[in-house]
CSV table of C-alpha atoms in Angstrom, one decimal:
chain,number,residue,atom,x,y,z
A,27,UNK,CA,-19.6,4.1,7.2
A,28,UNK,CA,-17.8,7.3,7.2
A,29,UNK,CA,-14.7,7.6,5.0
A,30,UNK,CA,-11.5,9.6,6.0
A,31,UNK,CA,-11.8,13.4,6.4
A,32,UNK,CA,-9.6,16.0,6.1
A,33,UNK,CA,-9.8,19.5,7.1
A,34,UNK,CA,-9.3,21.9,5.2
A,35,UNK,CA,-10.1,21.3,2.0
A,36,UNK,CA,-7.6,24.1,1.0
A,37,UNK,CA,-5.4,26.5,2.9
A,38,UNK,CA,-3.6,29.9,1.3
A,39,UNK,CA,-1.0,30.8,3.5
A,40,UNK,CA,2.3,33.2,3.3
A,41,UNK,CA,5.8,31.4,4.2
A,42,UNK,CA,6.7,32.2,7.7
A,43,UNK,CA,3.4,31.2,9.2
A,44,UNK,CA,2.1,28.2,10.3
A,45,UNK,CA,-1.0,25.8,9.5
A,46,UNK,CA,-2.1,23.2,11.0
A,47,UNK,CA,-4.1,20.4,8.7
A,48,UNK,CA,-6.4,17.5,10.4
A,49,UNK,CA,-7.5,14.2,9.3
A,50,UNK,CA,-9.9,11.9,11.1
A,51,UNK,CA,-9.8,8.1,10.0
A,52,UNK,CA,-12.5,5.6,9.5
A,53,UNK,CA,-13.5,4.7,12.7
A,54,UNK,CA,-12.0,1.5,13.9
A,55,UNK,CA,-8.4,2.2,12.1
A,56,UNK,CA,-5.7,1.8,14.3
A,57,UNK,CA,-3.2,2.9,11.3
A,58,UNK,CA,-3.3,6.4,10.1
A,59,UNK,CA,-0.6,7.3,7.4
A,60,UNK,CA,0.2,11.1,5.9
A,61,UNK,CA,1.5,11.8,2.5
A,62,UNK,CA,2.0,14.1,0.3
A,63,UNK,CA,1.8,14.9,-3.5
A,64,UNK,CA,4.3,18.7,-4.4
A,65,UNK,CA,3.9,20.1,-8.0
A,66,UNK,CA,4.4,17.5,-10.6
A,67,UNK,CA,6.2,15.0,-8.4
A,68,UNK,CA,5.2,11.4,-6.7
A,69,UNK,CA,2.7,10.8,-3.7
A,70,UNK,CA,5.3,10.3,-0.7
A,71,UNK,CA,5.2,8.8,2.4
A,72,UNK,CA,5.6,10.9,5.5
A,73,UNK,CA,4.8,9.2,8.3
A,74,UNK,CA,2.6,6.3,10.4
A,75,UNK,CA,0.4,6.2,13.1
A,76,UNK,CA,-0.2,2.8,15.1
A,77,UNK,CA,-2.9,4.5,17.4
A,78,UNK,CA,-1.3,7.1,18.8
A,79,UNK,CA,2.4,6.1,18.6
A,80,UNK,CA,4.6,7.2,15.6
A,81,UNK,CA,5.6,3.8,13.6
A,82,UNK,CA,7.4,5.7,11.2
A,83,UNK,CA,8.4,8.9,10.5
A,84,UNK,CA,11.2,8.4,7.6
A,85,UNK,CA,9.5,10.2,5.2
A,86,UNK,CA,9.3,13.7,7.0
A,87,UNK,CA,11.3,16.6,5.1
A,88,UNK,CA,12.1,18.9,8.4
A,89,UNK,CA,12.0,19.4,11.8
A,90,UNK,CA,8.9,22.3,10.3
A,91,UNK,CA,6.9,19.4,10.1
A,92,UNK,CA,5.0,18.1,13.5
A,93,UNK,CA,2.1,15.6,13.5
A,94,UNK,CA,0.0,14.1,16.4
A,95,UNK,CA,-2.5,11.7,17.3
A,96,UNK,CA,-3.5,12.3,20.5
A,97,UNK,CA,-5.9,9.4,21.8
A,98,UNK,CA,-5.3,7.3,18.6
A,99,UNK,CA,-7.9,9.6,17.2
A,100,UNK,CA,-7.8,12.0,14.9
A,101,UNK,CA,-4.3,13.3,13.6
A,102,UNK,CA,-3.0,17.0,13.2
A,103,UNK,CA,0.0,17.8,10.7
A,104,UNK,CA,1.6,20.9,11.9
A,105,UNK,CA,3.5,23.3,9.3
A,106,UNK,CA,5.6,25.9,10.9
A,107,UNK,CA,7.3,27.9,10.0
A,108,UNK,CA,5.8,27.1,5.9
A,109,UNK,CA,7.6,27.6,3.2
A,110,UNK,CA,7.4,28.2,-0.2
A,111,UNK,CA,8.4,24.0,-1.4
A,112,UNK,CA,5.9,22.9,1.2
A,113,UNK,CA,2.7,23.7,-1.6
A,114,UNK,CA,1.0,20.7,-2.1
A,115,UNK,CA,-1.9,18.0,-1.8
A,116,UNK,CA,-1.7,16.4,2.0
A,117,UNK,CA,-3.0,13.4,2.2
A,118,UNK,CA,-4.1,10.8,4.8
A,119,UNK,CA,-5.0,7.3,4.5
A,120,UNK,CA,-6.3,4.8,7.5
A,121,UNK,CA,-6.1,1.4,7.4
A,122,UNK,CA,-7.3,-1.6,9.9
A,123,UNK,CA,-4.9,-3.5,11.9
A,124,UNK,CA,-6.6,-7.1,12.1
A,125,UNK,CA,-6.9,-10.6,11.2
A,126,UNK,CA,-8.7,-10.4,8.7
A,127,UNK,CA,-6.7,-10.8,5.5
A,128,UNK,CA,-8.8,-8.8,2.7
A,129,UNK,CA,-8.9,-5.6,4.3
A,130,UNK,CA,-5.3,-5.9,6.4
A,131,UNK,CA,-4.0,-2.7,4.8
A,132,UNK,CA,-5.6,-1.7,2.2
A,133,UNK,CA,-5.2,1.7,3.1
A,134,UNK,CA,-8.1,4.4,2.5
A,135,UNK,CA,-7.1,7.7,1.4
A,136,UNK,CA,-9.1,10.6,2.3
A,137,UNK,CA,-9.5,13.9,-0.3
A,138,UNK,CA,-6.6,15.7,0.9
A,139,UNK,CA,-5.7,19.0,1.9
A,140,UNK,CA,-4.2,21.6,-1.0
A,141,UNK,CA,-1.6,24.0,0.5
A,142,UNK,CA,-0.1,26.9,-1.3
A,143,UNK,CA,2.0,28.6,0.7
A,144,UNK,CA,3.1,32.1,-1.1
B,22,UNK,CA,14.2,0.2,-1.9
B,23,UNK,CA,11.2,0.2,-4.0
B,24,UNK,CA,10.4,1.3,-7.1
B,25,UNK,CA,7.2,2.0,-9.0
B,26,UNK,CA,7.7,3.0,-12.5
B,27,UNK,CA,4.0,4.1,-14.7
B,28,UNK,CA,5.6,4.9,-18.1
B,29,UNK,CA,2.6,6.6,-19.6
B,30,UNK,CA,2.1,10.2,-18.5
B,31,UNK,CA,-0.8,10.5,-20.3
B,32,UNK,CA,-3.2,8.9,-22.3
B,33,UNK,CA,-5.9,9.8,-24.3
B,34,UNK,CA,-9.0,7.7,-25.9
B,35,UNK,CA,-12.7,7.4,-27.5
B,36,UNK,CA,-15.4,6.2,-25.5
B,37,UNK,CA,-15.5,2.5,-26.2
B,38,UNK,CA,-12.0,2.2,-26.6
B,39,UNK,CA,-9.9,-0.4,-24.7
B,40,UNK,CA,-7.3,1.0,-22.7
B,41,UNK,CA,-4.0,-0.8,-20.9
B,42,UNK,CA,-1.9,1.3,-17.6
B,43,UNK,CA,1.8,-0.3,-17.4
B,44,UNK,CA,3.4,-0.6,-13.8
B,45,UNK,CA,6.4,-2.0,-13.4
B,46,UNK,CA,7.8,-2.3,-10.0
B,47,UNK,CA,11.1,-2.9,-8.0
B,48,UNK,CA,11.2,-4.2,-4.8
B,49,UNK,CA,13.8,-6.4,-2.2
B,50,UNK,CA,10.9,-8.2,-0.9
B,51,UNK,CA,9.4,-11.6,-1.2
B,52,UNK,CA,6.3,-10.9,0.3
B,53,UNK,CA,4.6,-7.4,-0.9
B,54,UNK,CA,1.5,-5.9,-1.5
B,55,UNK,CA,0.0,-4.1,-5.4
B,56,UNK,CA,-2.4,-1.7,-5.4
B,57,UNK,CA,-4.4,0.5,-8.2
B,58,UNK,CA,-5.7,3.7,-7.2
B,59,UNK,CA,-7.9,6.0,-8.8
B,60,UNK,CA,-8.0,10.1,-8.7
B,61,UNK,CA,-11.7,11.6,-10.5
B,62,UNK,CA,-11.1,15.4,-11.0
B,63,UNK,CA,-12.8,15.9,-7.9
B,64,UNK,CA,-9.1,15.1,-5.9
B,65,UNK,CA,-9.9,12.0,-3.5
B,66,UNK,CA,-8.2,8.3,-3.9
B,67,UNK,CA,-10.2,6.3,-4.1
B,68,UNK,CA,-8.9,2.4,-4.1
B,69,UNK,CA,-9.4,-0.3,-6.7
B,70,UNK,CA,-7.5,-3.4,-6.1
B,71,UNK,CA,-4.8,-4.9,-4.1
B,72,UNK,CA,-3.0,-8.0,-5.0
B,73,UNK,CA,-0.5,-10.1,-2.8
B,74,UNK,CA,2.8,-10.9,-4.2
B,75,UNK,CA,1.6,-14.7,-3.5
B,76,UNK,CA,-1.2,-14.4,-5.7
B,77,UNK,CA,-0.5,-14.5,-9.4
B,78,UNK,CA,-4.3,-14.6,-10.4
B,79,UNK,CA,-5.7,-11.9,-12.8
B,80,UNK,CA,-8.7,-10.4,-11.4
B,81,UNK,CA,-12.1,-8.9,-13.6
B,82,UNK,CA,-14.1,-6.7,-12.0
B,83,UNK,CA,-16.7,-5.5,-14.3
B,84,UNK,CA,-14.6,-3.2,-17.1
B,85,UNK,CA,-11.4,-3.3,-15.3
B,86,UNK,CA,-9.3,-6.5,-15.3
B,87,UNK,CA,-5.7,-6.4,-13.8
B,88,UNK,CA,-3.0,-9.1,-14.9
B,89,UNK,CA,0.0,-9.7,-12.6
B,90,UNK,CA,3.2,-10.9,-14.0
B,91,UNK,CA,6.0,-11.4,-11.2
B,92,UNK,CA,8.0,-12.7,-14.0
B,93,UNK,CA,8.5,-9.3,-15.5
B,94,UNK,CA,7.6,-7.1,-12.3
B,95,UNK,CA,4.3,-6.1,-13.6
B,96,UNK,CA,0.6,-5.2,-12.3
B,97,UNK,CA,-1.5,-4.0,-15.5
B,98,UNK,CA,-4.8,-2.3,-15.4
B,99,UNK,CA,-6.9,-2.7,-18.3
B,100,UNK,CA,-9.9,-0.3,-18.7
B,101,UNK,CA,-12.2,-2.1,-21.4
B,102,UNK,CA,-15.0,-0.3,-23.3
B,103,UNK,CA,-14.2,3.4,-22.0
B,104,UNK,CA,-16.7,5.9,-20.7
B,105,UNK,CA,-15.9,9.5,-20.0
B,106,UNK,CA,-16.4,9.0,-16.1
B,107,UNK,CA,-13.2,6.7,-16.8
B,108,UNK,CA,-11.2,10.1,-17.2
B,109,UNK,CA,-9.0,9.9,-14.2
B,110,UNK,CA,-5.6,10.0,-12.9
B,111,UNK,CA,-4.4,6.4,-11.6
B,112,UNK,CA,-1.7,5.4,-9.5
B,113,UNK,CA,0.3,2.4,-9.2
B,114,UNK,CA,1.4,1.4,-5.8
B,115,UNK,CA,3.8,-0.7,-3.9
B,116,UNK,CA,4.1,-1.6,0.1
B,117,UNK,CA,6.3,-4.4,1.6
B,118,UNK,CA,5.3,-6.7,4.6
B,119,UNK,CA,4.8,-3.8,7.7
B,120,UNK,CA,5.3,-1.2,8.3
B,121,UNK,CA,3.2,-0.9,5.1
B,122,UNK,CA,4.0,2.7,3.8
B,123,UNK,CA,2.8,2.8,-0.4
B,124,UNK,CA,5.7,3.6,-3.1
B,125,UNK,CA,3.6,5.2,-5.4
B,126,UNK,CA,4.3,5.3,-9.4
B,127,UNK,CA,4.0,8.9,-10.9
B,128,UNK,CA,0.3,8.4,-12.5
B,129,UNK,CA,-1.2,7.8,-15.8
B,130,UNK,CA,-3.6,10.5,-16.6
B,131,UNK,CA,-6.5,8.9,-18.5
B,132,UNK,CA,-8.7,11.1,-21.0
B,133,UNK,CA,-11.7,9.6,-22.7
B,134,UNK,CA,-13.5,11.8,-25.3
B,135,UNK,CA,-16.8,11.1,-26.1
Protein backbone atom coordinates (compact mmCIF):
# COMPACT_ATOMS: atom_id res chain seq x y z
CA UNK A 1 0.00 0.00 0.00
CA UNK A 2 1.07 3.35 -0.99
CA UNK A 3 2.02 5.86 1.83
CA UNK A 4 1.18 9.64 1.67
CA UNK A 5 2.90 11.73 -1.03
CA UNK A 6 3.72 15.08 -1.28
CA UNK A 7 4.73 17.12 -4.06
CA UNK A 8 7.31 18.85 -4.24
CA UNK A 9 9.83 17.60 -2.40
CA UNK A 10 11.24 21.20 -2.21
CA UNK A 11 10.27 24.59 -3.53
CA UNK A 12 12.68 27.96 -3.81
CA UNK A 13 10.60 30.73 -4.22
CA UNK A 14 10.88 34.80 -3.85
CA UNK A 15 8.22 36.48 -1.41
CA UNK A 16 5.45 37.95 -3.37
CA UNK A 17 4.84 34.88 -5.44
CA UNK A 18 2.79 32.09 -4.90
CA UNK A 19 3.19 28.06 -4.64
CA UNK A 20 1.06 25.75 -4.56
CA UNK A 21 2.10 22.29 -2.56
CA UNK A 22 -0.05 18.84 -2.98
CA UNK A 23 -0.40 15.91 -0.90
CA UNK A 24 -2.27 12.69 -1.88
CA UNK A 25 -3.27 10.40 1.17
CA UNK A 26 -3.28 6.70 1.55
CA UNK A 27 -6.08 5.62 -0.27
CA UNK A 28 -9.05 4.89 1.74
CA UNK A 29 -8.36 7.99 4.36
CA UNK A 30 -11.15 10.04 4.72
CA UNK A 31 -9.05 12.48 7.16
CA UNK A 32 -6.25 14.49 5.64
CA UNK A 33 -4.39 16.90 8.10
CA UNK A 34 -1.59 19.76 7.13
CA UNK A 35 1.07 20.96 9.33
CA UNK A 36 3.89 22.57 9.45
CA UNK A 37 7.42 22.68 11.07
CA UNK A 38 9.24 26.81 10.62
CA UNK A 39 13.02 27.16 11.65
CA UNK A 40 13.70 25.71 15.05
CA UNK A 41 10.06 25.74 16.18
CA UNK A 42 7.21 22.89 16.91
CA UNK A 43 5.26 20.80 14.19
CA UNK A 44 1.80 22.74 14.14
CA UNK A 45 -1.44 22.04 13.18
CA UNK A 46 -2.99 23.84 10.34
CA UNK A 47 -5.91 22.43 9.29
CA UNK A 48 -8.34 19.03 8.71
CA UNK A 49 -9.94 17.50 5.99
CA UNK A 50 -13.03 15.04 6.60
CA UNK A 51 -13.25 14.17 2.78
CA UNK A 52 -13.55 17.06 1.23
CA UNK A 53 -15.02 19.43 3.96
CA UNK A 54 -12.70 21.62 6.19
CA UNK A 55 -13.14 20.16 9.96
CA UNK A 56 -10.82 22.50 11.11
CA UNK A 57 -8.97 25.23 10.12
CA UNK A 58 -7.75 26.86 13.59
CA UNK A 59 -4.37 26.51 12.98
CA UNK A 60 -3.98 28.54 9.74
CA UNK A 61 -1.68 31.78 10.13
CA UNK A 62 -3.41 34.12 7.22
CA UNK A 63 -5.91 34.57 4.84
CA UNK A 64 -2.29 33.83 2.34
CA UNK A 65 -2.93 30.43 3.18
CA UNK A 66 -5.75 28.39 0.91
CA UNK A 67 -6.07 24.58 0.93
CA UNK A 68 -8.54 22.31 -0.99
CA UNK A 69 -9.72 18.90 -1.37
CA UNK A 70 -11.70 18.70 -4.10
CA UNK A 71 -13.45 15.17 -4.40
CA UNK A 72 -12.09 14.04 -0.94
CA UNK A 73 -8.97 13.30 -2.87
CA UNK A 74 -5.92 14.72 -3.01
CA UNK A 75 -5.36 18.15 -1.11
CA UNK A 76 -3.62 21.41 -2.48
CA UNK A 77 -2.07 24.12 0.09
CA UNK A 78 -1.94 27.37 -1.65
CA UNK A 79 0.77 30.15 -0.57
CA UNK A 80 0.01 33.48 -1.98
CA UNK A 81 1.23 35.98 -1.80
CA UNK A 82 4.72 33.97 0.25
CA UNK A 83 6.54 35.53 2.52
CA UNK A 84 9.65 35.38 4.04
CA UNK A 85 8.17 33.56 7.82
CA UNK A 86 6.34 31.13 5.61
CA UNK A 87 9.97 28.90 5.12
CA UNK A 88 9.45 25.68 6.33
CA UNK A 89 8.75 21.76 6.23
CA UNK A 90 4.84 21.20 5.09
CA UNK A 91 3.54 18.37 6.10
CA UNK A 92 0.51 16.10 5.64
CA UNK A 93 -0.77 13.19 7.41
CA UNK A 94 -3.98 10.96 6.56
CA UNK A 95 -5.62 8.96 8.76
CA UNK A 96 -8.85 6.38 8.59
CA UNK A 97 -12.13 7.22 9.84
CA UNK A 98 -13.57 3.72 10.96
CA UNK A 99 -14.55 1.26 13.49
CA UNK A 100 -11.85 -0.25 13.83
CA UNK A 101 -10.04 0.90 17.00
CA UNK A 102 -6.10 0.23 16.32
CA UNK A 103 -5.84 2.23 13.37
CA UNK A 104 -8.81 5.09 14.28
CA UNK A 105 -6.24 7.91 13.92
CA UNK A 106 -3.18 7.08 13.94
CA UNK A 107 -2.35 9.57 11.58
CA UNK A 108 0.41 8.83 8.74
CA UNK A 109 2.62 11.59 7.93
CA UNK A 110 3.94 11.84 4.48
CA UNK A 111 7.76 13.38 3.82
CA UNK A 112 6.89 16.88 3.58
CA UNK A 113 7.40 19.70 1.38
CA UNK A 114 10.64 22.23 2.30
CA UNK A 115 9.81 25.80 1.39
CA UNK A 116 12.20 28.69 1.44
CA UNK A 117 10.81 31.52 0.41
CA UNK A 118 13.70 34.41 -0.12
CA UNK B 1 -5.10 23.50 25.81
CA UNK B 2 -2.42 20.96 25.33
CA UNK B 3 0.88 20.80 26.09
CA UNK B 4 3.80 18.55 25.07
CA UNK B 5 6.96 19.27 26.81
CA UNK B 6 10.38 16.86 25.43
CA UNK B 7 13.06 18.33 27.70
CA UNK B 8 16.10 16.98 26.00
CA UNK B 9 17.13 18.78 22.85
CA UNK B 10 19.67 16.54 22.19
CA UNK B 11 21.20 13.53 23.01
CA UNK B 12 24.06 11.81 22.21
CA UNK B 13 25.30 8.04 22.75
CA UNK B 14 27.59 4.74 21.87
CA UNK B 15 26.20 2.07 20.04
CA UNK B 16 24.91 -0.34 22.65
CA UNK B 17 24.02 2.20 24.93
CA UNK B 18 20.56 2.36 26.53
CA UNK B 19 18.80 5.50 25.90
CA UNK B 20 15.44 7.15 27.71
CA UNK B 21 13.19 10.27 25.65
CA UNK B 22 11.10 12.25 28.55
CA UNK B 23 7.51 13.54 27.42
CA UNK B 24 5.55 15.08 29.67
CA UNK B 25 2.23 16.31 28.62
CA UNK B 26 -0.69 18.70 29.58
CA UNK B 27 -3.99 18.21 28.55
CA UNK B 28 -8.01 19.06 29.80
CA UNK B 29 -9.04 15.82 28.59
CA UNK B 30 -10.04 12.57 30.01
CA UNK B 31 -9.87 10.62 27.04
CA UNK B 32 -6.72 11.39 24.70
CA UNK B 33 -4.51 9.80 22.55
CA UNK B 34 0.04 9.44 22.87
CA UNK B 35 1.99 9.03 20.11
CA UNK B 36 5.92 8.60 19.33
CA UNK B 37 7.14 9.53 16.12
CA UNK B 38 10.30 9.14 14.45
CA UNK B 39 12.26 11.57 11.82
CA UNK B 40 15.62 9.44 9.93
CA UNK B 41 17.73 12.21 8.32
CA UNK B 42 15.98 11.45 5.19
CA UNK B 43 12.79 14.02 6.56
CA UNK B 44 9.61 11.65 6.54
CA UNK B 45 7.55 10.65 10.01
CA UNK B 46 7.37 7.83 10.29
CA UNK B 47 5.02 6.56 13.38
CA UNK B 48 5.89 4.24 16.31
CA UNK B 49 3.22 3.85 18.83
CA UNK B 50 0.03 5.25 20.05
CA UNK B 51 -1.35 4.69 23.42
CA UNK B 52 -4.91 5.53 24.71
CA UNK B 53 -5.23 7.56 27.85
CA UNK B 54 -7.27 4.26 29.15
CA UNK B 55 -4.50 2.11 28.66
CA UNK B 56 -1.79 2.35 31.27
CA UNK B 57 0.13 -0.80 29.94
CA UNK B 58 3.86 -0.39 28.92
CA UNK B 59 4.44 -1.77 25.59
CA UNK B 60 7.99 -3.67 24.07
CA UNK B 61 8.46 -3.83 20.77
CA UNK B 62 11.72 -5.27 19.96
CA UNK B 63 14.48 -2.43 21.33
CA UNK B 64 11.96 0.16 22.03
CA UNK B 65 9.76 -0.14 25.13
CA UNK B 66 7.43 2.89 26.12
CA UNK B 67 6.14 3.24 29.89
CA UNK B 68 3.05 5.44 30.54
CA UNK B 69 2.63 7.10 33.72
CA UNK B 70 -0.78 9.21 33.99
CA UNK B 71 0.21 9.75 37.42
CA UNK B 72 2.99 12.09 36.50
CA UNK B 73 1.79 12.96 32.78
CA UNK B 74 4.38 10.92 31.16
CA UNK B 75 4.94 8.66 27.86
CA UNK B 76 8.69 7.47 27.85
CA UNK B 77 10.48 6.00 25.00
CA UNK B 78 13.29 3.89 25.80
CA UNK B 79 15.79 2.94 23.00
CA UNK B 80 17.75 -0.23 24.43
CA UNK B 81 21.03 -1.38 22.92
CA UNK B 82 21.66 1.55 20.31
CA UNK B 83 22.55 1.23 16.77
CA UNK B 84 23.61 4.16 14.56
CA UNK B 85 20.28 3.77 12.28
CA UNK B 86 18.68 4.78 15.87
CA UNK B 87 20.17 8.42 15.07
CA UNK B 88 16.90 10.25 14.64
CA UNK B 89 14.86 13.09 15.66
CA UNK B 90 11.66 11.92 17.73
CA UNK B 91 8.56 13.61 18.54
CA UNK B 92 6.22 13.29 21.26
CA UNK B 93 2.70 13.89 20.51
CA UNK B 94 -0.69 14.56 21.94
CA UNK B 95 -4.38 14.58 20.30
CA UNK B 96 -7.72 14.72 22.34
CA UNK B 97 -10.96 12.77 21.47
CA UNK B 98 -11.92 14.41 17.58
CA UNK B 99 -11.19 16.43 15.95
CA UNK B 100 -7.90 14.67 16.48
CA UNK B 101 -5.27 17.49 15.48
CA UNK B 102 -1.42 16.22 17.18
CA UNK B 103 0.24 18.79 19.82
CA UNK B 104 3.51 17.95 19.09
CA UNK B 105 6.59 18.19 21.73
CA UNK B 106 9.78 20.07 20.26
CA UNK B 107 11.95 16.78 19.49
CA UNK B 108 14.80 14.95 20.98
CA UNK B 109 17.51 14.68 18.57
CA UNK B 110 19.10 11.27 19.05
CA UNK B 111 22.94 10.72 18.01
CA UNK B 112 24.46 7.28 18.30
CA UNK B 113 28.20 7.03 17.50
CA UNK B 114 29.59 3.91 16.60
Amino acid sequence: EAGVTQFPSHSVIEKGQTVTLRCDPISGHDNLYWYRRVMGKEIKFLLHFVKESKQDESGMPNNRFLAERTGGTYSTLKVQPAELEDSGVYFCASSQDGVVAETLETQYFGPGTRLLVL
Amino acid sequence: AQKVTQAQTEISVVEKEDVTLDCVYETRDTTYYLFWYKQPPSGELVFLIRRNSFDEQNEISGRYSWNFQKSTSSFNFTITASQVVDSAVYFCALSGPSPYKLSFGAGTTVTVRA
